PDB file of C-alpha atoms in Angstrom:
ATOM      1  CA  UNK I 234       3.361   1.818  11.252  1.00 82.00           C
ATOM      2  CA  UNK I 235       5.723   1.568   7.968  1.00 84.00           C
ATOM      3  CA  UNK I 236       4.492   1.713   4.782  1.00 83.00           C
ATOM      4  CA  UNK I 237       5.263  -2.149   4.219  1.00 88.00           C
ATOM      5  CA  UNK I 238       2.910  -3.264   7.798  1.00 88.00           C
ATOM      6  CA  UNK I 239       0.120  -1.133   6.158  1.00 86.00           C
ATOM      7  CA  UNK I 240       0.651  -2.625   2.395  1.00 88.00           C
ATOM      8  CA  UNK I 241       0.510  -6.067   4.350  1.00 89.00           C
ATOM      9  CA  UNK I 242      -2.614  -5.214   6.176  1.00 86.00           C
ATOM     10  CA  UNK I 243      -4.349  -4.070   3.071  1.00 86.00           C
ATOM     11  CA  UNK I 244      -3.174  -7.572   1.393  1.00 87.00           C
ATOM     12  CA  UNK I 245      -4.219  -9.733   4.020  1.00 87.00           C
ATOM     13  CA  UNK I 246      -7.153  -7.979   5.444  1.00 83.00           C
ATOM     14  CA  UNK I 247      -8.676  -6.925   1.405  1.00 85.00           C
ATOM     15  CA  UNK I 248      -7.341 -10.241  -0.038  1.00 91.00           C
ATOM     16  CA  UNK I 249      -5.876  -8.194  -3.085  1.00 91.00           C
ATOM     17  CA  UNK I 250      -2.682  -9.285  -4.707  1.00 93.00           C
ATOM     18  CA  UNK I 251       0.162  -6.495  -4.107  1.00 91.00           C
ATOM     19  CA  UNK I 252       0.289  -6.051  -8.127  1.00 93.00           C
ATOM     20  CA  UNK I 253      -3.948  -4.988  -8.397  1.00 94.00           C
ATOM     21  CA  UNK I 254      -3.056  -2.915  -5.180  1.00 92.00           C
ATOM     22  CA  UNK I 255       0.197  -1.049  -7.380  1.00 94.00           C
ATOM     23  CA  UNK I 256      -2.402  -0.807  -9.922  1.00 95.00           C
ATOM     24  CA  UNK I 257      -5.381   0.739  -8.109  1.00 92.00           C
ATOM     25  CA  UNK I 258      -2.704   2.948  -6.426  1.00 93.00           C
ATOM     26  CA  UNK I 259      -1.341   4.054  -9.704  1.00 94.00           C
ATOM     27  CA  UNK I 260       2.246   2.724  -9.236  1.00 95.00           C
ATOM     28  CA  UNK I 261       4.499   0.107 -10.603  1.00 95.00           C
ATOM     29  CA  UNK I 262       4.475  -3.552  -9.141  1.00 95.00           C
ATOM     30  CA  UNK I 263       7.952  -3.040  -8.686  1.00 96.00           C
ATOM     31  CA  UNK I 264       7.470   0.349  -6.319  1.00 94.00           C
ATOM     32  CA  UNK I 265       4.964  -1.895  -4.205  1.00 93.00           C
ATOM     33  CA  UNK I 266       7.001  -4.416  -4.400  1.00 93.00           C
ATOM     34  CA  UNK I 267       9.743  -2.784  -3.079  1.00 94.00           C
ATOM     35  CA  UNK I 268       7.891  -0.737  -0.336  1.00 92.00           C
ATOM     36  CA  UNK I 269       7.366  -4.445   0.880  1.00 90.00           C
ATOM     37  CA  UNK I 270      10.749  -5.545   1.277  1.00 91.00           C
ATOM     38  CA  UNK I 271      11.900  -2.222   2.672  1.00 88.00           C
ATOM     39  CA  UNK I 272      13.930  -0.905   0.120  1.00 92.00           C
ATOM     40  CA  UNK I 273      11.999   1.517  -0.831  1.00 91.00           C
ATOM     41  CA  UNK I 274       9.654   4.190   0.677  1.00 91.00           C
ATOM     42  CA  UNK I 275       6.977   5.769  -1.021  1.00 92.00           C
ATOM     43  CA  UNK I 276       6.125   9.388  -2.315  1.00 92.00           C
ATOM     44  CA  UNK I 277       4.915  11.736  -0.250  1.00 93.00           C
ATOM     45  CA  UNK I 278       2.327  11.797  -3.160  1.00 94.00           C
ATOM     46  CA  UNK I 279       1.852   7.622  -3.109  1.00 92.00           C
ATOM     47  CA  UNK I 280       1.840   7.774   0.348  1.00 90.00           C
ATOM     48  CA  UNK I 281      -1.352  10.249   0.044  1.00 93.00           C
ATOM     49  CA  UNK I 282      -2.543   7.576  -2.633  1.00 93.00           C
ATOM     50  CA  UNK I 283      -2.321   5.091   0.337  1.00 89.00           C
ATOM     51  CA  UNK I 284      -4.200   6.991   2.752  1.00 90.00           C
ATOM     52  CA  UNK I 285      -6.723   7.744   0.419  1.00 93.00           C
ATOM     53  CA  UNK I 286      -7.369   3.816  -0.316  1.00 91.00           C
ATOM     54  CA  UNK I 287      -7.250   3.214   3.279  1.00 89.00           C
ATOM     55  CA  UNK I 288      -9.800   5.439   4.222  1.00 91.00           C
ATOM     56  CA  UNK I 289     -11.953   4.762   0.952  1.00 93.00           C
ATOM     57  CA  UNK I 290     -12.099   0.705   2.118  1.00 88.00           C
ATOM     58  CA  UNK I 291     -12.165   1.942   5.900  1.00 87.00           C
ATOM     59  CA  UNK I 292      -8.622   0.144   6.645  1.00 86.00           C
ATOM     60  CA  UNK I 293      -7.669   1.619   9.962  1.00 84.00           C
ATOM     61  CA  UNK I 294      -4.340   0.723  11.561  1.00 76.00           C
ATOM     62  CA  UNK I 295      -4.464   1.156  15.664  1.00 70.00           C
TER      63      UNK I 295
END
């Protein structure tokens, strides 16, 4: 799964905007927003910060 299908997940599952998500990630809107449309992928260090939401608001992707 790419970074955006998770980010989507997260949004629709969580019902948080994509700019409180950037913030409780500790990136810019514009890196999420990005990571969304594809043209960008994230950190190995943001992608850590992902994982680490994820599991903290048990988001599992199967």
């Amino acid at each position: 799964m790419t970074a955006a299908e998770k980010i989507k997940k997260i949004v629709e599952e969580k019902g948080i905007a994509p700019d409180e998500l950037a913030a409780a990630l500790g990136v810019s809107k514009g890196a999420l927003h990005n990571w969304l449309k594809g043209t960008g992928r994230p950190s190995a260090n943001a992608q850590a910060k992902l994982e680490k939401y994820c599991t903290d608001n048990n988001i599992t992707f199967e």
